[in-house]
């Protein structure tokens, strides 16, 4: 059986096996001298959690290499893409061990503090990566033949979501910069490894067939997240910021992703909502302070933002895209400057100028005080955890609005506008009204997010709503995937979480994001989680992709018809 | 001169029908260029009217004037006696639909979705209906899907319903454009060179399709270069040369007019082929 391998591949495969085995063995040795580095990798026969993580990838890689031997190409399709797994696993392992060594060097002041075990692991990982590169591509995985039992699909979805929750909690809990980065590299390696295996493709099919389960599981996981952060208000504050940012970005995604308009001043709508809520609040500095129930305040904030959207959209949406970008850019600045000038000297006093409105009191809904920590199931839910829960409800509503609009005659009109605006108009689509609806609707959602943000932050001031924030919102949409909810959630998490956790890199933050965006535009312009149609728009000549997308669209369409049929 | 049976039928048909579309003295200038000059034309209910003329004669420009894509420099277009509204989508709502000479489908949408975009102007569900999935949204979605499938079946594209329109063969794309236009429930269908680039077999199918559309009770104004089609199948034909109506009459009349033969049939026919 082994004789059927080409000589080249044989050398590569056995080199990779040896490499992965070396990494596995090396975790029994200390990797670093000095306990300060990462999570104490100084023990013989006592691997640290991060070492175990590496061992996990190595073990899967090794298993894939051996399984690939048994299931040789030419013997038909295999259940998983063993060779691809081995190759990607080897490369990921090399990156991971490399990151560990660099982190050790940074934390302890030099590569001298890397112990023999660390070098052994690195050598093994590089060997595994190089060996993996010689392997031929795997045949198509046949995992999808096993899709049938629905309990299996549901279990897989639940496991996937639970792993995501676990990973997110672990990432947020990494205290030091080095730990966070190393864990991040490991997570990326693990995700790419699973993706290479073909499991993701299978999971996305399963998810398409069990949408309700997926959504339920995702929300249960999201609600469970604060319980993994026992009492850490700092982490929950970051999480709340991520949610606010993500909610706003989904609103922007209607404008950018669904209709294809460029809005460079979107943060102004978040600001409009936040200022409205602040001015109406019971803060000592609020100028309008009226006693309204919170849901009413939310609706008013959204309405104010969408009125601004109408104001700016009505004259500009008739002109083409480039003008719109410039006008919205200017609008964002005008908003900030206006908020600065409504201070009593340059204009009527509404916002207290650059001081803004501080001291916004905490919400109290149905007797639940958002300012207090609460003990639930033995876990302390801090102030920010309370707001996180509220934001989850808000973001759920935003997602419902986004998806339901997307899958309706309005959503079809938006796609048509994106594809050929003139033809859409000539087929009876009211393109102007649809663009305006997207603009005002997106603004409404941002305004809603802003009103909750005002209470979460307890203060609102103009300097929070600068152009850079608009740019980051747009980056979240483009990075995550135009037109998808999941993509934007991921994009927003990356763009908000990384700067919080990597304060160390603060000076280089913009440089890093710039580099990230350039890389994305070069290698995956459609974003991390791509909308099928959007993907096609970016790869216009790719006929093969066009066929694939067709199949996926049909699966999704079938699903939506099914859903409609079930409900009616 | 003896009349063929066909001509006799055609004459009778034109005689007792009322006017559906009436364009009077439509002129369209682009700077110094007069692309359409004082063109008048009538389309009666249930009639197929042909529009012929050499390349650059202003046929497509005239269509654009009728459908609101261009605002004519002067002249008047009326549908059932009422002046047509200015915007393209209002023209569609009034009951005039069109196809394009260079196919303009929504390429990354499936055939079914393309046709459903055509239903847009005949459906009413607003954002609130869609967000809350209210009965109006659901009923309309069901009805629109059903109607769109019906139109796909009508043009013979049922098997292609879920194919992205970019993946369809050329002839099917032209038929899909017709289905999309039909989905707007028009009274008058404007077809801009519906058989351009088709092989003889496809052309015959297209002709047969256009007849079936007429049998639904729609009037059709069609720009065509295929002489057999124009002269045998159109009730009346107008020949446009350099933006002006040269001759207007039955197929036979136009065909035998020496000016038409000189301006159109004489030489430039080959030129038209590469226009496709
Ligand atoms: N938007 C425009 N701007 C300037 N000239 C135009 C425009 N559209 C059409 N034309 C000109 O009008 C004339 C008629 O073109 P067209 O209507 O496309 O001819 P046909 O469809 O009969 O072949 C051509 O000379 C063309 O160049
Ligand atoms: Mg033309």
Tab-separated table of C-alpha atoms in Angstrom, chain A residues 318 400-401 403-405 407-413 415-417 419-432 434 437 533 536-537 539-543 546-547 549-550 553-554 557 560-561 563-565 567-568, chain B residues 69 87-90 92-93 96-100 104-110 112-113 116-127 130-133 137-138 140-142 144-145 149 162-164 166-167 177 180-181 184:
chain	number	residue	atom	x	y	z
A	318	UNK	CA	-30.003	60.691	-6.332
A	400	UNK	CA	-34.195	40.101	12.767
A	401	UNK	CA	-34.684	43.398	10.953
A	403	UNK	CA	-32.463	39.224	7.747
A	404	UNK	CA	-36.179	39.726	7.268
A	405	UNK	CA	-35.623	42.776	5.088
A	407	UNK	CA	-35.317	38.042	2.412
A	408	UNK	CA	-38.233	40.041	1.104
A	409	UNK	CA	-39.228	41.918	-2.002
A	410	UNK	CA	-37.298	44.859	-0.594
A	411	UNK	CA	-34.141	42.767	-0.298
A	412	UNK	CA	-34.553	41.578	-3.872
A	413	UNK	CA	-34.920	45.192	-4.953
A	415	UNK	CA	-29.801	43.221	-4.938
A	416	UNK	CA	-31.215	44.428	-8.247
A	417	UNK	CA	-30.013	47.966	-7.502
A	419	UNK	CA	-26.468	44.595	-9.895
A	420	UNK	CA	-27.806	47.170	-12.369
A	421	UNK	CA	-29.558	50.200	-10.991
A	422	UNK	CA	-30.777	51.450	-14.355
A	423	UNK	CA	-32.274	48.100	-15.308
A	424	UNK	CA	-33.904	47.858	-11.872
A	425	UNK	CA	-35.556	51.229	-12.375
A	426	UNK	CA	-36.628	50.216	-15.880
A	427	UNK	CA	-38.258	47.085	-14.394
A	428	UNK	CA	-40.372	49.168	-12.051
A	429	UNK	CA	-38.243	49.132	-8.895
A	430	UNK	CA	-38.417	52.402	-7.020
A	431	UNK	CA	-34.673	52.639	-6.608
A	432	UNK	CA	-34.608	56.003	-4.886
A	434	UNK	CA	-35.367	51.716	-1.627
A	437	UNK	CA	-35.256	53.177	3.101
A	533	UNK	CA	-23.689	36.711	-4.346
A	536	UNK	CA	-19.409	36.283	-7.153
A	537	UNK	CA	-19.344	40.016	-7.673
A	539	UNK	CA	-14.742	37.067	-8.660
A	540	UNK	CA	-16.563	37.847	-11.835
A	541	UNK	CA	-14.743	35.444	-14.152
A	542	UNK	CA	-14.811	32.428	-11.867
A	543	UNK	CA	-17.294	30.111	-13.576
A	546	UNK	CA	-20.674	30.620	-10.072
A	547	UNK	CA	-21.852	27.006	-10.226
A	549	UNK	CA	-22.925	29.624	-5.526
A	550	UNK	CA	-25.914	28.552	-7.549
A	553	UNK	CA	-28.459	29.816	-3.224
A	554	UNK	CA	-30.837	27.005	-4.055
A	557	UNK	CA	-33.932	29.398	-1.042
A	560	UNK	CA	-36.671	29.886	3.242
A	561	UNK	CA	-39.569	28.464	1.292
A	563	UNK	CA	-39.815	28.127	6.652
A	564	UNK	CA	-42.497	30.207	4.991
A	565	UNK	CA	-44.568	27.108	4.395
A	567	UNK	CA	-45.296	29.234	9.447
A	568	UNK	CA	-48.205	29.825	7.182
B	69	UNK	CA	-35.009	56.457	-19.686
B	87	UNK	CA	-39.943	58.147	-14.658
B	88	UNK	CA	-39.100	54.666	-15.949
B	89	UNK	CA	-40.678	52.903	-12.985
B	90	UNK	CA	-43.875	54.944	-13.406
B	92	UNK	CA	-43.718	50.315	-15.969
B	93	UNK	CA	-46.499	50.815	-13.458
B	96	UNK	CA	-45.251	49.443	-20.581
B	97	UNK	CA	-42.432	46.937	-20.136
B	98	UNK	CA	-39.312	46.421	-22.189
B	99	UNK	CA	-36.282	44.316	-22.906
B	100	UNK	CA	-32.851	45.582	-23.824
B	104	UNK	CA	-29.464	43.645	-18.918
B	105	UNK	CA	-30.395	40.875	-16.535
B	106	UNK	CA	-29.371	40.837	-12.879
B	107	UNK	CA	-26.504	38.450	-13.470
B	108	UNK	CA	-25.919	37.192	-9.956
B	109	UNK	CA	-29.572	36.455	-9.316
B	110	UNK	CA	-31.313	33.241	-10.292
B	112	UNK	CA	-36.656	33.008	-10.662
B	113	UNK	CA	-35.320	35.955	-8.679
B	116	UNK	CA	-39.594	38.243	-9.134
B	117	UNK	CA	-37.876	41.614	-9.412
B	118	UNK	CA	-40.283	42.185	-12.274
B	119	UNK	CA	-43.167	41.582	-9.843
B	120	UNK	CA	-41.869	44.357	-7.580
B	121	UNK	CA	-44.140	47.054	-8.962
B	122	UNK	CA	-47.232	44.852	-8.579
B	123	UNK	CA	-46.601	44.002	-4.920
B	124	UNK	CA	-47.162	46.227	-1.941
B	125	UNK	CA	-45.631	44.692	1.198
B	126	UNK	CA	-43.631	47.394	2.970
B	127	UNK	CA	-40.690	47.217	5.356
B	130	UNK	CA	-41.383	42.237	5.827
B	131	UNK	CA	-39.729	42.725	9.226
B	132	UNK	CA	-42.687	41.362	11.188
B	133	UNK	CA	-43.481	38.759	8.515
B	137	UNK	CA	-45.769	39.834	3.131
B	138	UNK	CA	-46.271	36.086	3.241
B	140	UNK	CA	-47.510	38.263	-1.567
B	141	UNK	CA	-44.304	36.239	-1.477
B	142	UNK	CA	-46.255	33.066	-2.165
B	144	UNK	CA	-45.226	36.303	-6.486
B	145	UNK	CA	-43.231	33.074	-6.478
B	149	UNK	CA	-42.809	30.307	-11.966
B	162	UNK	CA	-32.709	28.148	-9.948
B	163	UNK	CA	-29.890	28.835	-12.371
B	164	UNK	CA	-28.002	32.091	-11.965
B	166	UNK	CA	-25.167	34.601	-15.796
B	167	UNK	CA	-24.912	30.838	-16.200
B	177	UNK	CA	-35.604	39.076	-20.061
B	180	UNK	CA	-39.067	39.464	-16.398
B	181	UNK	CA	-40.821	42.100	-18.489
B	184	UNK	CA	-44.625	43.502	-14.568
